[in-house]
Coordinates of C-alpha atoms and ligand atoms in Angstrom, one line a residue:
X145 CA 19.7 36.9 -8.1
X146 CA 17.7 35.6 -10.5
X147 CA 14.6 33.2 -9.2
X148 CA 12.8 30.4 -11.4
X149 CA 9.7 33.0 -12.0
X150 CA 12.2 35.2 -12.9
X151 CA 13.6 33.0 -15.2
X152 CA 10.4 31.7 -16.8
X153 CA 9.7 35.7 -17.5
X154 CA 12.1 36.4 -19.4
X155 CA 12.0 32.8 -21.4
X156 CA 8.4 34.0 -21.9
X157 CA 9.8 37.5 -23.5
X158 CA 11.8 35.9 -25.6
X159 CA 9.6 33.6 -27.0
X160 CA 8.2 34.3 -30.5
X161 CA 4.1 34.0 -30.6
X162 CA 3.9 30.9 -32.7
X163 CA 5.0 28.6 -30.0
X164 CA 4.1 30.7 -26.7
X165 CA 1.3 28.7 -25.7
X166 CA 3.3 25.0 -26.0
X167 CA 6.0 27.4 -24.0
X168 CA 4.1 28.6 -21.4
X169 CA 2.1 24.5 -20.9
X170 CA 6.0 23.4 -20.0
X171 CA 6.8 25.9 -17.8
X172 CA 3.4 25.7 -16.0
X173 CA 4.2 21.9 -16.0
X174 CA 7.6 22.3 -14.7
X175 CA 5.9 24.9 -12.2
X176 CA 4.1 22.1 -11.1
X177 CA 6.7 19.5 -10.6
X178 CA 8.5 22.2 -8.5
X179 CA 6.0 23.0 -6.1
X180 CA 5.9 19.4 -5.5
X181 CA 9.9 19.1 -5.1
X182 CA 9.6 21.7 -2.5
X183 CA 7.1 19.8 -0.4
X184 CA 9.1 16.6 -0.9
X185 CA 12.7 18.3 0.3
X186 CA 10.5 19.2 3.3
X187 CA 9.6 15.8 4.1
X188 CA 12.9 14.7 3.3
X189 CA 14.5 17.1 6.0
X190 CA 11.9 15.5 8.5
X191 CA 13.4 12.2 8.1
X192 CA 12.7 9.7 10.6
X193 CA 10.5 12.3 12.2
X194 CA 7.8 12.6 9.2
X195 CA 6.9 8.6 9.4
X196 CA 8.3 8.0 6.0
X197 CA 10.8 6.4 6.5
X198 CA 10.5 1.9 6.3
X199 CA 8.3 -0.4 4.1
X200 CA 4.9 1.0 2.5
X201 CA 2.5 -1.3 4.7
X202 CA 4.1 -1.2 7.8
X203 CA 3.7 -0.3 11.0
X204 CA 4.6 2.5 13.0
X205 CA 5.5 2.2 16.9
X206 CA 1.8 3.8 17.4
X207 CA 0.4 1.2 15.2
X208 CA -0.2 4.0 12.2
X209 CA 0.6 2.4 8.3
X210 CA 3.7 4.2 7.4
X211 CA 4.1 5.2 3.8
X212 CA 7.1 4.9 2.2
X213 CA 8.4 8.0 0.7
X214 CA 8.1 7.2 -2.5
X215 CA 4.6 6.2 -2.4
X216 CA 3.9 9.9 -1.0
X217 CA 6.1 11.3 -3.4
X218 CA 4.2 9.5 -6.2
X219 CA 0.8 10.5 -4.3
X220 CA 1.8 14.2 -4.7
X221 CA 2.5 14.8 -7.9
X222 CA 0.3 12.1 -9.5
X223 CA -2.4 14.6 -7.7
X224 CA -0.6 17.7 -8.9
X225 CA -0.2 16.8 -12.2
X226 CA -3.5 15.5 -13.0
X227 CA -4.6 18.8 -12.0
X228 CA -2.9 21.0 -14.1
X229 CA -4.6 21.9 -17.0
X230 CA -2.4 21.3 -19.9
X231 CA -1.5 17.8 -18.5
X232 CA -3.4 15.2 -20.4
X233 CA -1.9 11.9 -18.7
X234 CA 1.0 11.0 -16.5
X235 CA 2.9 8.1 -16.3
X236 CA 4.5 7.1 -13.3
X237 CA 7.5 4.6 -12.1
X238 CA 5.0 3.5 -9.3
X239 CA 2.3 2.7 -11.5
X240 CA 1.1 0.0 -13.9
X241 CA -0.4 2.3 -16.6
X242 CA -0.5 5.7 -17.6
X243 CA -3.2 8.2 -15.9
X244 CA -5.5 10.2 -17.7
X245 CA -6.2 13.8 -16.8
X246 CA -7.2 16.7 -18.8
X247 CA -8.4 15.7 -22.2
X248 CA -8.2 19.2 -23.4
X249 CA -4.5 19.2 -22.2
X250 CA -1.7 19.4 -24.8
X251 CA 1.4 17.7 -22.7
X252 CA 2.1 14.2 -21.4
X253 CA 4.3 14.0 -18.2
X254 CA 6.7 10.8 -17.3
X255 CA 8.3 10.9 -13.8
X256 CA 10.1 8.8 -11.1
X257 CA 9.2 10.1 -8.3
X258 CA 11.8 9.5 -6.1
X259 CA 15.1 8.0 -7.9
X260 CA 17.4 5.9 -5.4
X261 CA 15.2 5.3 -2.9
X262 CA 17.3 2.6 -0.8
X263 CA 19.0 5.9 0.1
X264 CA 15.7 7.6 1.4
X265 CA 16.2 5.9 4.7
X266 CA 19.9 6.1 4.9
X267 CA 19.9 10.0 4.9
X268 CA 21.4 9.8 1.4
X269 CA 20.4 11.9 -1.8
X270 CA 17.6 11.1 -3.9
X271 CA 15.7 13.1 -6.6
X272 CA 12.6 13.2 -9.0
X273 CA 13.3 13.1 -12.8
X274 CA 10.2 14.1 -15.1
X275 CA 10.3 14.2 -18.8
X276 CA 7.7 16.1 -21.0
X277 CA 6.5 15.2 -24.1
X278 CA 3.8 16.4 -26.2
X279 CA 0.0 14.6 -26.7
X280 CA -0.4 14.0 -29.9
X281 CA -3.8 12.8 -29.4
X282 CA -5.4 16.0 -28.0
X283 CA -8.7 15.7 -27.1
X284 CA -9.0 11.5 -26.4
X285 CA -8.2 10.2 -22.9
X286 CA -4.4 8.9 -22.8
X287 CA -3.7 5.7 -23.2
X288 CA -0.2 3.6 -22.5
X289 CA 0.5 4.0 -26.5
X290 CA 0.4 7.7 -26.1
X291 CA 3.5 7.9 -23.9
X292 CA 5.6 5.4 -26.5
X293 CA 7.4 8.3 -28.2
X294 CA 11.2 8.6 -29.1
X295 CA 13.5 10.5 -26.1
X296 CA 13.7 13.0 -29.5
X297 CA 10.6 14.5 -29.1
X298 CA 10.8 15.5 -25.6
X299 CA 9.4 19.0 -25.1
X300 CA 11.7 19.2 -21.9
X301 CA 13.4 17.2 -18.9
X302 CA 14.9 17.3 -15.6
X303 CA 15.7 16.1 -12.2
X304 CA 14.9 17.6 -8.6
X305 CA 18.0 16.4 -6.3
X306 CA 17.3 16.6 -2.6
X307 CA 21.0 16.4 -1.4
X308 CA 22.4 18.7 1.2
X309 CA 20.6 21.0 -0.5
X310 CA 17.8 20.7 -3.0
X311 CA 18.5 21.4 -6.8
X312 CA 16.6 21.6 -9.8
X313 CA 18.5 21.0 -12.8
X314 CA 15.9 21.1 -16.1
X315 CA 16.3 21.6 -20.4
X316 CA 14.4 22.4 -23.0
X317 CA 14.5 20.5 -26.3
X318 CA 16.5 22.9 -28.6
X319 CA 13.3 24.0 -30.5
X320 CA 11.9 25.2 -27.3
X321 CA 15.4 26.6 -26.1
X322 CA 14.4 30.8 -27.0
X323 CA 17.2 31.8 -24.9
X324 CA 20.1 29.5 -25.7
X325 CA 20.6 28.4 -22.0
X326 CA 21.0 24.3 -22.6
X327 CA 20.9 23.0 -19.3
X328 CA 20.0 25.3 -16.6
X329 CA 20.7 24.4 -12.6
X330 CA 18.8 26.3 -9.8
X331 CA 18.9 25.8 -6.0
X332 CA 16.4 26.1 -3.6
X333 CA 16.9 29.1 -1.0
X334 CA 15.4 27.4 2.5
X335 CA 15.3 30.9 3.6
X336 CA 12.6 32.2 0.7
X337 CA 11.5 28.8 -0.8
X338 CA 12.3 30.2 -3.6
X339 CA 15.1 28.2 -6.8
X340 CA 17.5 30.9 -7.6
X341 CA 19.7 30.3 -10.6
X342 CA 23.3 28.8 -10.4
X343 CA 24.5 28.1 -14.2
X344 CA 22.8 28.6 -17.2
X345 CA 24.6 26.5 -20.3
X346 CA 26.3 23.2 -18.4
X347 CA 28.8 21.7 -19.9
X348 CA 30.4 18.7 -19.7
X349 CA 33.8 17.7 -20.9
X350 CA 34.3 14.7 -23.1
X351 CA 37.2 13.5 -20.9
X352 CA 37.3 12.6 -17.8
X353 CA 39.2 10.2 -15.1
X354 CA 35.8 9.7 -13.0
X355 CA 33.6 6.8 -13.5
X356 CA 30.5 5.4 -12.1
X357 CA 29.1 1.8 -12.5
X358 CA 28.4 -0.8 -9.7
X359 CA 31.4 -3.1 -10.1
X360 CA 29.7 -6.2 -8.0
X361 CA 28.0 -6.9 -11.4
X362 CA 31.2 -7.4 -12.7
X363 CA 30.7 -11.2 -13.2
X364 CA 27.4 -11.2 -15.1
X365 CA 28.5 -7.6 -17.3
X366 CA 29.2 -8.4 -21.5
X367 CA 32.9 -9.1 -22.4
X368 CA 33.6 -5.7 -23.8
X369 CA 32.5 -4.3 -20.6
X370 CA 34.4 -6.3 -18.7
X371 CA 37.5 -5.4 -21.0
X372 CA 36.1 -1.4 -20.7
X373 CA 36.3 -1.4 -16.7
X374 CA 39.8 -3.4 -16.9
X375 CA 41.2 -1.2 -18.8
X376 CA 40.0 1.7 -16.5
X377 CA 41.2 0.1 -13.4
X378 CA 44.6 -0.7 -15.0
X379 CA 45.2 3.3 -14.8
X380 CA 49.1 4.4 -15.7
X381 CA 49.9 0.7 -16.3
X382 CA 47.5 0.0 -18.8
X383 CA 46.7 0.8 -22.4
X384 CA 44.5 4.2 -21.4
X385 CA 48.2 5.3 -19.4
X386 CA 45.9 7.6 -17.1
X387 CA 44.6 6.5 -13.3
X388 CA 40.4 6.9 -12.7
X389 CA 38.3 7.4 -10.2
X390 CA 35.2 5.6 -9.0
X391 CA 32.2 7.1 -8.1
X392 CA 29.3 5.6 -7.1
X393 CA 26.2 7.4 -5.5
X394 CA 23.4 4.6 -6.0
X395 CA 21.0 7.1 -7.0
X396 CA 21.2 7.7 -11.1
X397 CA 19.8 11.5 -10.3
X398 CA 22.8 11.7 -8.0
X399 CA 25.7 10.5 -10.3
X400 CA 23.9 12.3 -13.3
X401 CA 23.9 15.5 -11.2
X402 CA 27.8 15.1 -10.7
X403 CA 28.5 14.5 -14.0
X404 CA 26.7 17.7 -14.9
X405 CA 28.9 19.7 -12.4
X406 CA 32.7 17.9 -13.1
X407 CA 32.0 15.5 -15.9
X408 CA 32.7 11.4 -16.2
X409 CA 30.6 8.8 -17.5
X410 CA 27.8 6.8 -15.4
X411 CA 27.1 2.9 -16.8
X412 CA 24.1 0.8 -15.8
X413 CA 25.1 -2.3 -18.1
X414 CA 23.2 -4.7 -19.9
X415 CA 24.3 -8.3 -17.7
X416 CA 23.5 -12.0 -17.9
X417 CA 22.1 -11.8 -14.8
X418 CA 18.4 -11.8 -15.4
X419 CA 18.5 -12.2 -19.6
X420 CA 14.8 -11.3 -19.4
X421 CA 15.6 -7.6 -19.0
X422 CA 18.0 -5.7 -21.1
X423 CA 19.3 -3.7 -18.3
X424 CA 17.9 -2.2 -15.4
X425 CA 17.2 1.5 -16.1
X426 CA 14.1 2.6 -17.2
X427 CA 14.0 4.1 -20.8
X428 CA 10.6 6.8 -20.3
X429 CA 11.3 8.1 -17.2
X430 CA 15.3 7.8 -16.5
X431 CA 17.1 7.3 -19.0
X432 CA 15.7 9.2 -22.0
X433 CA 14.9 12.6 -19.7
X434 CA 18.7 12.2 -18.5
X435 CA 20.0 11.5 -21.8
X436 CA 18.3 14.7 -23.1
X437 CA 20.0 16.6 -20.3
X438 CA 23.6 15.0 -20.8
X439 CA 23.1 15.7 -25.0
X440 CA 22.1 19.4 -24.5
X441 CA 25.2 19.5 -22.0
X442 CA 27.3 18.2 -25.1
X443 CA 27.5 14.8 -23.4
X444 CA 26.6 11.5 -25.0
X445 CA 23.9 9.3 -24.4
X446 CA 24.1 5.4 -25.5
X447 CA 22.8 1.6 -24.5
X448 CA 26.6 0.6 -25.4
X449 CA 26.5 1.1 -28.8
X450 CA 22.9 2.9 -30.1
X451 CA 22.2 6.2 -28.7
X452 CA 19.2 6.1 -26.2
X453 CA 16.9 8.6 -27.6
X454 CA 16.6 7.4 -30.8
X455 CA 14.9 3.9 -28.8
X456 CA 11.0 3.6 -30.9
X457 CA 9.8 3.0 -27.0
X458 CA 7.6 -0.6 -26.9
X459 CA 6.6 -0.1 -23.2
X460 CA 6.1 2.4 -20.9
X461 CA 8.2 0.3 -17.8
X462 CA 11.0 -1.1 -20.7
X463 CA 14.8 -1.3 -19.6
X464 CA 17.8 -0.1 -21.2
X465 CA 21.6 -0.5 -21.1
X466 CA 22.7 3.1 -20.1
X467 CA 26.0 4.4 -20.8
X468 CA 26.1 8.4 -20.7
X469 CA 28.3 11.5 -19.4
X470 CA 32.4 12.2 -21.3
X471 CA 32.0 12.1 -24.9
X472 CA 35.7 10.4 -25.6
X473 CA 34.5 7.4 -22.7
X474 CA 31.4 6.7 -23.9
X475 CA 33.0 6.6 -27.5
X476 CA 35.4 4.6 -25.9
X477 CA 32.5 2.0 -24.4
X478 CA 31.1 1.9 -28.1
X479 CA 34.3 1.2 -29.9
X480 CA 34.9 -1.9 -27.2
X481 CA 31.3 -3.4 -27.8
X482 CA 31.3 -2.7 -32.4
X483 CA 34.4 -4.7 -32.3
X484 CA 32.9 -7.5 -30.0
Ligands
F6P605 O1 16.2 3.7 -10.1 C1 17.1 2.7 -10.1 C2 18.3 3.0 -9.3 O2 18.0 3.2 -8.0 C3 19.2 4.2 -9.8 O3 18.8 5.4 -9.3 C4 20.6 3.8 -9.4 O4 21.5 4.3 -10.3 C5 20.5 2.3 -9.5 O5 19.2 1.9 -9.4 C6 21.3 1.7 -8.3 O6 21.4 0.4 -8.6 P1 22.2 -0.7 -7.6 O7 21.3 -0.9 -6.4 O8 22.3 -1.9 -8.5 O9 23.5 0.0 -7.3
MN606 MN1 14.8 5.4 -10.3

């Protein structure tokens, strides 16, 4: 059995002295974010018993506020990170702008705190996605231009899952990578509260008969979507002569994670819905951290036709098209939308 210290131990031994110190910042980063992941699985299991459960602002039956989950889950680690040394800033799903912290520090940390959280209150899974990137302004307090960097230059990224059980599935970018692993899953023990390590090296195939995408969109998505979906749903008796699966968990960390452990491709479109907003992802801190993950699992990562992590970022909040998981589909998806 091999724990997350254990794990960042022997990263650590393997890692050459010229990049140790960056090293070591992530790990005591993603230390950081763990700690917290534990205390949120802890509230999670509470449920309906911990008060976290309804609208932020509310009232309880004792005439208490209630805070929604995901106001205490931003709450925590906004308060962890910004005290960890080598964090400079955070920026944060829950908030406007970006959060300075230690000026000295060398990494900048993007998170959603707590991904799907219509399911928080329906006993469904959620998660936490963080993505690390470095601060190339060391020594001036962050600003929101600090965080605008390519998915490319992420240090490393991952997800906490708090399903039946809790998971932490996390990668470094391959210059960090000392040991090779790609993308590494762990799994909290209740027993020790310890993450013990499941798979090293994830991988996903690039074909698959499962899909995710929430077909009541269907109206507003782009024509070659539409054509994409059809085509799926025409299984044997269509042109792809194969029968697919939907999936659909309503929580990206949760349809990301299954991807990760039996492959298929997850779409959040661009629609004509709301033609203010080019999808309804967000680029800093869901899709490019999951894009990094689904790449170093030999996946593909794209908005439909341009791959997400070469994006030049214009705001910290902006949406994107996501299109990510079976290399073959999301080839597929690509080929549909160059021809439109
Ligand atoms: O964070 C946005 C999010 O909750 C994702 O986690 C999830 O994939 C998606 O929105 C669900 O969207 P919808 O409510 O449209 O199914
Ligand atoms: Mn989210």
């Amino acid at each position: 059995m091999t724990t997350l210290n254990d794990y960042f131990q022997s990263y650590l031994t393997a890692t050459s002295s010229d990049s140790s110190s960056e090293k070591s910042a992530v790990i005591d980063v993603i230390n950081t974010i763990t700690t917290v992941g534990k205390e949120i699985t802890e509230l999670l299991r509470k449920g309906a018993l911990a008060d976290i459960h309804g609208e932020a602002g509310a009232e309880n039956v004792q005439g208490e506020q209630q805070k929604k989950l995901d106001v205490i889950a931003n709450d925590l680690l906004l308060d962890a990170l910004t005290a960890n040394k080598h964090c400079a800033g955070v920026a944060s799903e829950e908030l406007d702008d970006a959060t300075p912290a230690n000026e000295s520090g060398e990494l900048l940390v993007l998170f959603d705190p707590l991904d799907g959280s219509s399911n928080i209150d329906i006993n469904m899974p959620t998660g936490t996605i963080f993505s690390i990137l470095p601060h190339n302004n060391k020594g001036q307090a962050v600003t929101n231009a600090d965080f605008l960097q390519k998915g490319t230059e992420q240090l490393a990224a991952g997800y906490l899952l708090y399903g039946s059980s809790a998971m932490l599935a996390f990668t470094f970018s391959d210059a960090l990578d000392s040991n090779n692993d790609g993308v590494i899953l762990f799994s909290l023990n209740p027993t020790t509260g310890e993450f013990e390590l499941v798979k090293k090296n994830i991988s996903i195939d690039a074909d698959t008969k499962e899909y995710a995408i929430n077909a009541s969109n269907a109206r507003h998505w782009l024509p070659p979507m539409q054509q994409y979906i059809n085509e799926l749903l025409a299984g044997t008796t269509g042109p792809r002569g194969k029968n697919f699966n939907t999936r659909w968990v309503a929580a990206m960390v949760g349809d990301v994670h299954r991807i990760l452990c039996r492959g298929g491709i997850f779409i959040y479109p661009k629609d004509t819905k709301d033609p203010s907003k080019a999808g309804k992802l967000r680029l800093m801190y869901e899709a490019n951290p999951m894009s990094l993950l689904i790449e170093r699992a030999g996946g593909a990562s794209t908005d439909a036709i341009n791959r997400i992590m070469d994006y030049e970022p214009t705001d910290i909040h902006q949406r994107v098209p996501v299109v990510l998981g079976a290399k073959n589909e999301v080839e597929q998806v690509q080929k549909l939308h160059q021809q439109a």
